[in-house]
CSV table of C-alpha atoms and ligand atoms in Angstrom, one decimal:
chain,number,residue,atom,x,y,z
A,1,MET,CA,-87.9,-99.7,-14.5
A,2,THR,CA,-90.0,-101.8,-16.9
A,3,LYS,CA,-93.7,-102.0,-16.5
A,4,ASP,CA,-93.5,-105.6,-15.4
A,5,LYS,CA,-91.0,-105.0,-12.7
A,6,ARG,CA,-93.1,-102.1,-11.3
A,7,ASP,CA,-96.2,-104.3,-11.3
A,8,SER,CA,-94.5,-107.1,-9.5
A,9,LYS,CA,-93.1,-104.9,-6.7
A,10,GLU,CA,-94.3,-106.0,-3.3
A,11,ILE,CA,-96.4,-103.5,-1.4
A,12,ALA,CA,-94.8,-102.7,2.0
A,13,ALA,CA,-96.3,-101.2,5.1
A,14,VAL,CA,-96.5,-97.4,5.2
A,15,LYS,CA,-93.2,-95.8,6.3
A,16,GLY,CA,-93.0,-95.5,10.0
A,17,THR,CA,-95.6,-98.2,10.7
A,18,LYS,CA,-95.1,-101.8,11.5
A,19,ASP,CA,-96.9,-105.1,11.7
A,20,ILE,CA,-97.2,-106.7,15.1
A,21,LEU,CA,-96.9,-110.4,14.2
A,22,PRO,CA,-98.4,-113.3,16.1
A,23,GLU,CA,-95.1,-114.2,17.6
A,24,GLU,CA,-94.8,-110.7,19.3
A,25,VAL,CA,-98.5,-110.1,20.0
A,26,GLY,CA,-98.4,-112.1,23.2
A,27,GLN,CA,-96.3,-109.4,24.8
A,28,TRP,CA,-98.8,-106.7,23.7
A,29,GLN,CA,-101.7,-108.7,25.1
A,30,ALA,CA,-99.8,-109.1,28.4
A,31,VAL,CA,-99.3,-105.3,28.6
A,32,GLU,CA,-102.9,-104.7,27.8
A,33,ALA,CA,-104.1,-107.3,30.3
A,34,ALA,CA,-101.9,-105.9,33.0
A,35,GLY,CA,-103.1,-102.4,32.3
A,36,ARG,CA,-106.7,-103.4,32.5
A,37,ARG,CA,-106.3,-105.3,35.7
A,38,VAL,CA,-104.3,-102.6,37.4
A,39,PHE,CA,-106.4,-99.6,36.3
A,40,GLU,CA,-109.7,-101.3,37.2
A,41,LEU,CA,-108.3,-101.9,40.7
A,42,TYR,CA,-108.3,-98.1,41.0
A,43,GLY,CA,-111.8,-97.5,39.6
A,44,TYR,CA,-110.9,-96.7,36.0
A,45,ARG,CA,-113.0,-97.7,33.1
A,46,GLU,CA,-112.2,-97.9,29.4
A,47,LEU,CA,-113.3,-95.2,27.1
A,48,ARG,CA,-112.7,-95.9,23.4
A,49,ALA,CA,-112.7,-92.7,21.3
A,50,PRO,CA,-112.3,-92.7,17.5
A,51,ILE,CA,-108.8,-92.7,15.9
A,52,ILE,CA,-109.8,-89.7,13.7
A,53,GLU,CA,-110.9,-86.4,15.2
A,54,PRO,CA,-111.6,-82.9,13.8
A,55,THR,CA,-108.2,-81.1,13.4
A,56,GLU,CA,-109.3,-78.2,15.5
A,57,LEU,CA,-109.6,-80.5,18.5
A,58,PHE,CA,-105.8,-80.8,18.6
A,59,GLU,CA,-105.2,-77.2,17.6
A,60,LYS,CA,-107.2,-76.1,20.5
A,61,GLY,CA,-106.3,-78.9,22.9
A,62,THR,CA,-102.7,-79.5,22.3
A,63,GLY,CA,-101.8,-75.9,21.8
A,64,GLN,CA,-101.0,-73.7,18.8
A,65,THR,CA,-97.4,-73.5,19.9
A,66,SER,CA,-96.8,-77.2,20.4
A,67,ASP,CA,-94.4,-78.9,18.1
A,68,ILE,CA,-96.8,-81.7,17.7
A,69,VAL,CA,-99.4,-79.5,16.2
A,70,ILE,CA,-97.0,-77.5,14.1
A,71,LYS,CA,-94.9,-80.3,12.6
A,72,GLU,CA,-96.2,-83.8,13.4
A,73,MET,CA,-99.9,-84.1,12.7
A,74,TYR,CA,-101.3,-86.5,10.2
A,75,THR,CA,-103.9,-84.2,8.7
A,76,PHE,CA,-106.0,-84.7,5.6
A,77,THR,CA,-109.2,-83.4,4.0
A,78,ASP,CA,-111.9,-86.0,3.7
A,79,LYS,CA,-114.4,-86.3,0.8
A,80,GLY,CA,-116.8,-83.9,2.6
A,81,GLY,CA,-114.1,-81.2,2.8
A,82,ARG,CA,-113.5,-81.6,6.6
A,83,SER,CA,-110.1,-81.3,8.0
A,84,ILE,CA,-109.4,-84.6,9.9
A,85,THR,CA,-106.5,-85.6,12.0
A,86,LEU,CA,-105.3,-89.0,13.1
A,87,ARG,CA,-105.0,-88.3,16.8
A,88,PRO,CA,-101.4,-87.5,17.9
A,89,GLU,CA,-102.3,-88.0,21.6
A,90,TYR,CA,-105.4,-89.1,23.6
A,91,THR,CA,-106.2,-86.4,26.1
A,92,PRO,CA,-108.1,-84.0,23.8
A,93,SER,CA,-110.3,-86.9,22.6
A,94,VAL,CA,-111.3,-87.8,26.2
A,95,VAL,CA,-112.1,-84.2,27.0
A,96,ARG,CA,-114.2,-84.0,23.8
A,97,ALA,CA,-116.1,-87.2,24.7
A,98,ILE,CA,-116.8,-86.1,28.2
A,99,LEU,CA,-118.3,-82.9,27.0
A,100,GLU,CA,-120.1,-84.4,24.1
A,101,HIS,CA,-121.8,-87.0,26.3
A,102,ARG,CA,-122.1,-84.8,29.4
A,103,LEU,CA,-120.3,-87.5,31.4
A,104,TYR,CA,-119.7,-85.0,34.2
A,105,LEU,CA,-123.4,-85.1,35.0
A,106,GLN,CA,-123.2,-88.9,35.6
A,107,PRO,CA,-122.5,-90.3,39.1
A,108,ASP,CA,-119.6,-92.5,37.8
A,109,PRO,CA,-116.1,-91.3,38.6
A,110,LEU,CA,-114.4,-89.5,35.7
A,111,ARG,CA,-111.5,-92.0,35.5
A,112,PHE,CA,-110.7,-93.5,32.2
A,113,TYR,CA,-108.1,-95.6,30.5
A,114,TYR,CA,-107.4,-96.4,26.9
A,115,MET,CA,-104.9,-98.4,24.9
A,116,GLY,CA,-104.4,-97.9,21.2
A,117,PRO,CA,-102.5,-96.3,18.3
A,118,MET,CA,-101.5,-92.7,18.0
A,119,PHE,CA,-100.0,-91.0,15.0
A,120,ARG,CA,-97.3,-88.5,14.5
A,121,TYR,CA,-95.6,-87.6,11.3
A,122,ASP,CA,-92.2,-87.6,12.8
A,123,LYS,CA,-88.9,-88.7,11.3
A,124,PRO,CA,-88.9,-92.5,11.8
A,125,GLN,CA,-85.9,-93.8,13.7
A,126,LYS,CA,-85.1,-96.8,15.7
A,127,GLY,CA,-87.8,-97.5,18.3
A,128,ARG,CA,-89.9,-94.5,17.0
A,129,TYR,CA,-92.8,-95.0,14.7
A,130,ARG,CA,-95.4,-92.8,13.0
A,131,GLN,CA,-98.1,-95.2,14.2
A,132,PHE,CA,-97.1,-95.8,17.8
A,133,HIS,CA,-99.1,-97.2,20.7
A,134,GLN,CA,-100.0,-95.8,24.1
A,135,VAL,CA,-101.6,-96.9,27.3
A,136,ASP,CA,-103.3,-93.8,28.7
A,137,ILE,CA,-105.2,-92.9,31.8
A,138,GLU,CA,-107.1,-89.7,32.7
A,139,VAL,CA,-108.8,-88.5,35.8
A,140,PHE,CA,-111.1,-85.4,36.0
A,141,GLY,CA,-112.5,-83.5,38.9
A,142,GLU,CA,-109.9,-84.4,41.5
A,143,LYS,CA,-108.1,-81.2,42.7
A,144,ASP,CA,-106.3,-82.8,45.6
A,145,ALA,CA,-102.6,-83.6,45.1
A,146,ALA,CA,-103.3,-87.0,46.6
A,147,ILE,CA,-104.6,-88.1,43.2
A,148,ASP,CA,-101.3,-86.9,41.6
A,149,ALA,CA,-99.4,-89.3,44.0
A,150,GLU,CA,-102.0,-92.1,43.5
A,151,ILE,CA,-101.6,-92.1,39.7
A,152,VAL,CA,-97.8,-92.3,40.0
A,153,GLU,CA,-98.2,-95.2,42.5
A,154,MET,CA,-100.6,-96.8,40.0
A,155,ALA,CA,-98.0,-96.3,37.2
A,156,ASP,CA,-95.3,-97.8,39.4
A,157,ARG,CA,-97.5,-100.8,40.2
A,158,LEU,CA,-98.1,-101.4,36.5
A,159,LEU,CA,-94.4,-101.2,35.6
A,160,ARG,CA,-93.6,-103.6,38.4
A,161,GLU,CA,-96.2,-106.1,37.2
A,162,LEU,CA,-94.6,-105.8,33.8
A,163,GLY,CA,-91.2,-106.6,35.2
A,164,VAL,CA,-89.7,-103.2,34.4
A,165,ALA,CA,-86.7,-102.7,36.8
A,166,GLY,CA,-84.4,-99.9,37.4
A,167,THR,CA,-86.9,-97.1,37.0
A,168,GLU,CA,-86.6,-93.6,38.4
A,169,ILE,CA,-89.4,-91.1,39.1
A,170,LEU,CA,-88.9,-87.5,38.0
A,171,VAL,CA,-91.3,-84.9,39.2
A,172,ASN,CA,-91.8,-81.2,38.6
A,173,SER,CA,-94.4,-78.4,38.8
A,174,VAL,CA,-94.9,-76.1,35.8
A,175,GLY,CA,-97.0,-73.7,37.8
A,176,CYS,CA,-100.4,-72.2,36.8
A,177,ARG,CA,-101.9,-69.2,35.1
A,178,ALA,CA,-101.3,-67.2,38.2
A,179,CYS,CA,-97.6,-67.8,38.6
A,180,ARG,CA,-96.3,-69.0,35.2
A,181,PRO,CA,-96.6,-65.7,33.2
A,182,ALA,CA,-94.1,-63.9,35.5
A,183,TYR,CA,-91.7,-66.8,35.3
A,184,LEU,CA,-92.1,-67.0,31.5
A,185,LYS,CA,-91.3,-63.3,31.2
A,186,GLU,CA,-88.1,-63.7,33.1
A,187,LEU,CA,-87.3,-66.8,31.1
A,188,ARG,CA,-88.0,-64.9,27.8
A,189,ASN,CA,-85.5,-62.2,28.9
A,190,ARG,CA,-82.9,-64.8,29.8
A,191,ALA,CA,-83.4,-66.6,26.5
A,192,ALA,CA,-83.2,-63.4,24.5
A,193,ALA,CA,-79.9,-62.7,26.1
A,194,VAL,CA,-78.4,-66.0,24.8
A,195,LYS,CA,-80.4,-66.1,21.6
A,196,ASP,CA,-77.3,-66.5,19.4
A,197,ARG,CA,-76.4,-69.8,21.1
A,198,LEU,CA,-79.9,-71.3,20.5
A,199,CYS,CA,-80.9,-73.5,17.6
A,200,ASP,CA,-83.5,-72.2,15.1
A,201,ASP,CA,-86.3,-74.1,16.8
A,202,CYS,CA,-85.4,-72.7,20.2
A,203,LYS,CA,-85.1,-69.2,18.8
A,204,ARG,CA,-88.7,-69.4,17.9
A,205,LYS,CA,-89.6,-71.0,21.3
A,206,ALA,CA,-87.8,-68.2,23.0
A,207,GLU,CA,-90.6,-65.9,21.9
A,208,THR,CA,-93.6,-68.3,21.9
A,209,ASN,CA,-93.0,-70.7,24.8
A,210,PRO,CA,-89.5,-70.5,26.3
A,211,LEU,CA,-90.3,-73.4,28.7
A,212,ARG,CA,-90.0,-75.7,25.7
A,213,ILE,CA,-86.3,-74.8,25.4
A,214,PHE,CA,-85.7,-77.2,28.2
A,215,ASP,CA,-87.0,-80.0,25.9
A,216,CYS,CA,-84.4,-79.4,23.3
A,217,LYS,CA,-81.8,-82.1,22.8
A,218,VAL,CA,-79.3,-79.9,21.1
A,219,GLU,CA,-76.1,-79.6,23.2
A,220,GLY,CA,-75.7,-75.8,22.7
A,221,CYS,CA,-79.3,-75.2,23.8
A,222,LYS,CA,-78.8,-77.4,26.9
A,223,GLU,CA,-75.7,-75.4,27.9
A,224,ALA,CA,-77.4,-72.1,27.2
A,225,ALA,CA,-80.5,-73.2,29.3
A,226,ALA,CA,-78.3,-74.5,32.2
A,227,GLY,CA,-78.3,-71.1,33.9
A,228,PHE,CA,-81.9,-70.4,33.4
A,229,PRO,CA,-84.0,-69.9,36.6
A,230,ALA,CA,-85.9,-73.0,37.8
A,231,ILE,CA,-89.7,-72.8,37.8
A,232,THR,CA,-89.9,-74.5,41.2
A,233,ASP,CA,-88.4,-71.2,42.6
A,234,HIS,CA,-91.2,-69.2,41.1
A,235,LEU,CA,-94.4,-71.1,42.1
A,236,CYS,CA,-97.3,-69.3,43.7
A,237,ALA,CA,-98.4,-70.4,47.2
A,238,GLU,CA,-101.1,-72.7,45.8
A,239,CYS,CA,-98.8,-74.4,43.3
A,240,SER,CA,-95.9,-74.8,45.8
A,241,GLY,CA,-98.4,-76.2,48.4
A,242,HIS,CA,-99.8,-78.6,45.8
A,243,PHE,CA,-96.3,-79.7,44.8
A,244,ALA,CA,-95.3,-80.3,48.5
A,245,GLU,CA,-98.5,-82.4,49.0
A,246,PHE,CA,-97.8,-84.4,45.9
A,247,LYS,CA,-94.3,-85.2,47.0
A,248,SER,CA,-95.4,-86.1,50.5
A,249,GLY,CA,-98.0,-88.5,48.9
A,250,LEU,CA,-95.1,-90.2,47.0
A,251,ASP,CA,-93.2,-90.5,50.3
A,252,LEU,CA,-96.3,-92.1,51.9
A,253,TYR,CA,-96.2,-94.8,49.2
A,254,GLY,CA,-92.4,-95.2,49.6
A,255,LEU,CA,-91.8,-94.0,46.1
A,256,ALA,CA,-88.3,-92.4,45.7
A,257,HIS,CA,-88.4,-89.4,43.4
A,258,GLU,CA,-86.3,-86.6,42.1
A,259,VAL,CA,-87.3,-83.1,41.4
A,260,GLU,CA,-86.3,-82.1,37.9
A,261,PRO,CA,-87.2,-78.4,37.3
A,262,ARG,CA,-86.5,-78.8,33.6
A,263,LEU,CA,-89.2,-81.5,33.2
A,264,VAL,CA,-91.8,-79.5,31.3
A,265,ARG,CA,-93.2,-82.2,28.9
A,266,GLY,CA,-93.8,-81.4,25.3
A,267,ILE,CA,-97.3,-80.0,25.5
A,268,ASP,CA,-98.5,-76.6,26.5
A,269,TYR,CA,-101.6,-77.4,28.5
A,270,TYR,CA,-99.9,-78.8,31.6
A,271,THR,CA,-100.4,-77.0,34.9
A,272,LYS,CA,-98.8,-77.8,38.3
A,273,THR,CA,-97.7,-81.4,38.4
A,274,THR,CA,-95.6,-83.1,35.6
A,275,PHE,CA,-93.8,-86.4,36.0
A,276,GLU,CA,-91.9,-89.0,34.1
A,277,VAL,CA,-90.8,-92.6,34.9
A,278,VAL,CA,-87.5,-93.2,33.2
A,279,ALA,CA,-85.8,-96.6,32.7
A,280,SER,CA,-82.1,-96.4,32.8
A,281,SER,CA,-81.7,-99.1,30.1
A,282,LEU,CA,-83.4,-97.0,27.5
A,283,GLY,CA,-80.5,-94.5,27.2
A,284,ALA,CA,-81.3,-91.0,25.8
A,285,GLN,CA,-85.0,-91.7,25.0
A,286,SER,CA,-85.5,-92.9,28.5
A,287,ALA,CA,-89.1,-92.1,29.5
A,288,VAL,CA,-91.4,-95.1,29.5
A,289,LEU,CA,-94.2,-93.1,30.9
A,290,GLY,CA,-95.1,-89.5,31.5
A,291,GLY,CA,-97.9,-87.3,32.5
A,292,GLY,CA,-99.2,-84.3,34.3
A,293,ARG,CA,-102.0,-82.1,35.3
A,294,TYR,CA,-104.1,-80.0,32.9
A,295,ASP,CA,-106.5,-78.1,35.1
A,296,ASP,CA,-107.7,-75.5,32.5
A,297,MET,CA,-108.3,-77.8,29.5
A,298,MET,CA,-111.9,-78.7,30.1
A,299,LYS,CA,-112.8,-75.0,30.8
A,300,ASP,CA,-110.9,-73.9,27.7
A,301,PHE,CA,-113.0,-76.2,25.6
A,302,GLY,CA,-116.1,-74.4,26.9
A,303,GLY,CA,-117.0,-77.1,29.4
A,304,PRO,CA,-117.3,-77.0,33.2
A,305,ASP,CA,-114.3,-76.0,35.4
A,306,LEU,CA,-113.1,-79.5,35.9
A,307,CYS,CA,-109.4,-80.1,36.5
A,308,GLY,CA,-107.7,-83.1,35.0
A,309,ILE,CA,-104.6,-85.2,35.3
A,310,GLY,CA,-103.3,-88.3,33.5
A,311,PHE,CA,-100.3,-90.1,32.0
A,312,ALA,CA,-99.4,-92.0,28.8
A,313,MET,CA,-97.1,-94.9,28.5
A,314,GLY,CA,-95.4,-95.7,25.2
A,315,VAL,CA,-95.9,-99.4,24.5
A,316,GLU,CA,-93.0,-99.8,22.1
A,317,ARG,CA,-90.6,-98.3,24.6
A,318,LEU,CA,-92.1,-100.3,27.4
A,319,LEU,CA,-91.6,-103.6,25.5
A,320,ALA,CA,-88.0,-102.6,24.9
A,321,VAL,CA,-87.4,-102.7,28.7
A,322,ALA,CA,-90.1,-105.1,30.0
A,323,GLY,CA,-88.6,-108.4,28.9
A,324,LEU,CA,-92.0,-110.1,28.9
A,325,LYS,CA,-92.1,-113.7,28.1
A,326,PRO,CA,-95.8,-114.6,27.9
A,327,GLU,CA,-96.6,-118.2,28.7
A,328,LYS,CA,-97.6,-120.4,25.8
A,329,LYS,CA,-101.1,-121.8,26.2
A,330,PRO,CA,-101.3,-125.6,26.1
A,331,PHE,CA,-103.3,-126.9,23.1
A,332,ALA,CA,-104.3,-130.1,21.5
A,333,TYR,CA,-103.4,-131.1,17.9
A,334,LEU,CA,-106.1,-133.4,16.4
A,335,ALA,CA,-104.6,-135.9,13.9
A,336,TYR,CA,-107.0,-137.8,11.7
A,337,MET,CA,-106.0,-140.7,9.5
A,338,GLY,CA,-107.9,-141.6,6.4
A,339,GLY,CA,-111.0,-140.2,4.8
A,340,ALA,CA,-113.4,-142.1,7.1
A,341,ALA,CA,-111.9,-140.4,10.2
A,342,LYS,CA,-112.1,-136.9,8.9
A,343,LYS,CA,-115.7,-136.1,9.8
A,344,PRO,CA,-115.5,-137.8,13.2
A,345,GLY,CA,-112.2,-135.8,13.7
A,346,MET,CA,-114.0,-132.5,12.9
A,347,GLU,CA,-116.8,-133.5,15.3
A,348,LEU,CA,-114.3,-134.3,18.1
A,349,ALA,CA,-112.4,-131.0,17.5
A,350,ARG,CA,-115.7,-129.2,17.9
A,351,ARG,CA,-116.3,-131.0,21.2
A,352,LEU,CA,-112.9,-130.1,22.6
A,353,ARG,CA,-113.4,-126.5,21.7
A,354,ALA,CA,-116.8,-126.4,23.2
A,355,ALA,CA,-115.2,-127.7,26.4
A,356,GLY,CA,-112.7,-124.9,26.3
A,357,VAL,CA,-109.8,-126.9,24.9
A,358,GLU,CA,-107.8,-125.1,22.2
A,359,CYS,CA,-107.6,-127.6,19.4
A,360,LEU,CA,-105.9,-127.4,16.0
A,361,ILE,CA,-106.9,-129.6,13.1
A,362,GLU,CA,-105.1,-129.3,9.7
A,363,TYR,CA,-106.9,-130.6,6.6
A,364,LYS,CA,-104.0,-131.8,4.6
A,365,ASP,CA,-104.6,-135.6,4.7
A,366,LYS,CA,-101.1,-136.4,5.9
A,367,GLY,CA,-99.9,-139.6,7.6
A,368,LEU,CA,-99.6,-140.0,11.3
A,369,LYS,CA,-95.9,-139.5,11.4
A,370,ALA,CA,-96.1,-136.2,9.6
A,371,GLN,CA,-98.9,-135.0,11.8
A,372,LEU,CA,-97.1,-135.9,15.0
A,373,GLY,CA,-94.1,-134.0,13.5
A,374,ARG,CA,-96.3,-130.9,13.0
A,375,ALA,CA,-97.7,-131.2,16.6
A,376,SER,CA,-94.3,-131.4,18.1
A,377,LYS,CA,-93.0,-128.5,16.0
A,378,LEU,CA,-95.9,-126.3,17.0
A,379,GLY,CA,-95.5,-127.2,20.6
A,380,ALA,CA,-98.8,-129.0,21.1
A,381,ALA,CA,-99.3,-130.3,24.7
A,382,TRP,CA,-101.4,-133.2,23.4
A,383,VAL,CA,-102.1,-135.1,20.2
A,384,VAL,CA,-105.6,-136.6,19.8
A,385,ILE,CA,-105.4,-139.3,17.2
A,386,ILE,CA,-108.4,-140.6,15.4
A,387,GLY,CA,-108.1,-143.3,12.6
A,388,GLU,CA,-110.6,-145.6,10.9
A,389,GLU,CA,-110.0,-148.3,13.4
A,390,GLU,CA,-110.7,-145.9,16.3
A,391,VAL,CA,-113.8,-144.6,14.5
A,392,ARG,CA,-115.2,-148.2,14.3
A,393,LYS,CA,-114.6,-148.7,18.1
A,394,GLY,CA,-115.9,-145.2,19.0
A,395,LEU,CA,-112.6,-144.4,20.6
A,396,CYS,CA,-109.6,-142.2,19.9
A,397,ALA,CA,-106.1,-142.1,21.3
A,398,VAL,CA,-104.6,-139.3,23.4
A,399,LYS,CA,-100.9,-138.7,23.6
A,400,SER,CA,-99.2,-136.4,26.0
A,401,MET,CA,-96.3,-134.7,24.2
A,402,ALA,CA,-94.6,-134.1,27.5
A,403,THR,CA,-94.4,-137.7,28.7
A,404,GLY,CA,-95.0,-139.5,25.5
A,405,GLU,CA,-97.6,-141.6,27.2
A,406,GLN,CA,-100.5,-142.6,24.9
A,407,ARG,CA,-103.9,-144.2,25.8
A,408,ASP,CA,-107.2,-145.0,24.3
A,409,ALA,CA,-110.2,-143.0,25.4
A,410,SER,CA,-113.8,-142.2,24.6
A,411,PRO,CA,-114.5,-138.7,23.3
A,412,ASP,CA,-115.9,-137.8,26.8
A,413,ASP,CA,-112.7,-139.1,28.4
A,414,VAL,CA,-110.5,-137.1,26.1
A,415,VAL,CA,-111.9,-133.9,27.3
A,416,LYS,CA,-111.5,-135.0,30.9
A,417,ILE,CA,-107.9,-136.2,30.4
A,418,ILE,CA,-106.9,-133.0,28.6
A,419,ARG,CA,-108.6,-130.7,31.1
A,420,GLY,CA,-106.9,-132.7,33.9
B,1,ZN,ZN1,-99.4,-71.2,40.5
B,2,ZN,ZN1,-82.7,-75.9,20.7
């Protein structure tokens, strides 16, 4: 490659990231608006934490044995020699913020939502990005299984509002510190017995966290794990009582659900409830939303003994099934003709905007026909025309692009006509 060619090479977005262009952004805004509206109906408030966090937050929070920590974190050393990580998930950030600001001492409910990018250094593939986006909610300090059912109902409401059809709710309990160790011990023995049939990843998991073998997509591992005991048969009285309450809450809301004992979610901190909402149209990577309870996390961070539960929804995956068609907002195109009409045109555009009318004026000194052509191409609802003749009379013309009807009006009337 010659020097010239190298210099002229276009700079592309970083691998695994993508631009969200104006033509797509309407869908994103629709998801965010629906999220805000629904979550606030249930008493949630937005908490915006930084994108970068100390690496140890995720090592501690996400778990040393989690694949996310081991393989997928975007970690770098900053100029001050600190190890910084682009957050791979949101929950540890919320826990940190609650502790740092002592939010648990405030009267406000500990119910938070957040929408934004997360980062994982994963192999990019169709529909999977290194910078991906999540809508996330978290609740702290609610032990009762009623909240587990309520957040699933809230998730269902959001997905309905977004027009996601054909969903299925999968639920499970992964037990607690009282009942899980005995189950894991049995699972470890069973996994050791079929070790030869497991992939390298699962061979490691068989010793560290055999639950995670259930997450493996390799066919041989799936077959080997098919005969493993189900955690739902090994829950302590408290966990099985909680699970029963959770399911009866879902029944109360009329939400059909299926118990999936292999639903362990990819992260080690879950206790008791885990759930996923899957959309059939998504195929193998079918979960649009998933979550669970993490009752020990706050305590493990050295904070108060406050239980937690939450879910995260992948926006890219959601958009693949939501089929959102956001409405186009009506706007006015202001066409000015001739130098003497330019400044009155600018003034009129300002008036329209001040009255809340979206108005586009382009400063290219084109003729009326060309400007009408632009207005039509851009989908303007109205064209406001101001020429030298109109300026002299203190008038302008308003044309409805829908009906083709055109009339003269004073600047005050233009605002009235357009606002209806
Ligand atoms: Zn238990
Ligand atoms: Zn495997």
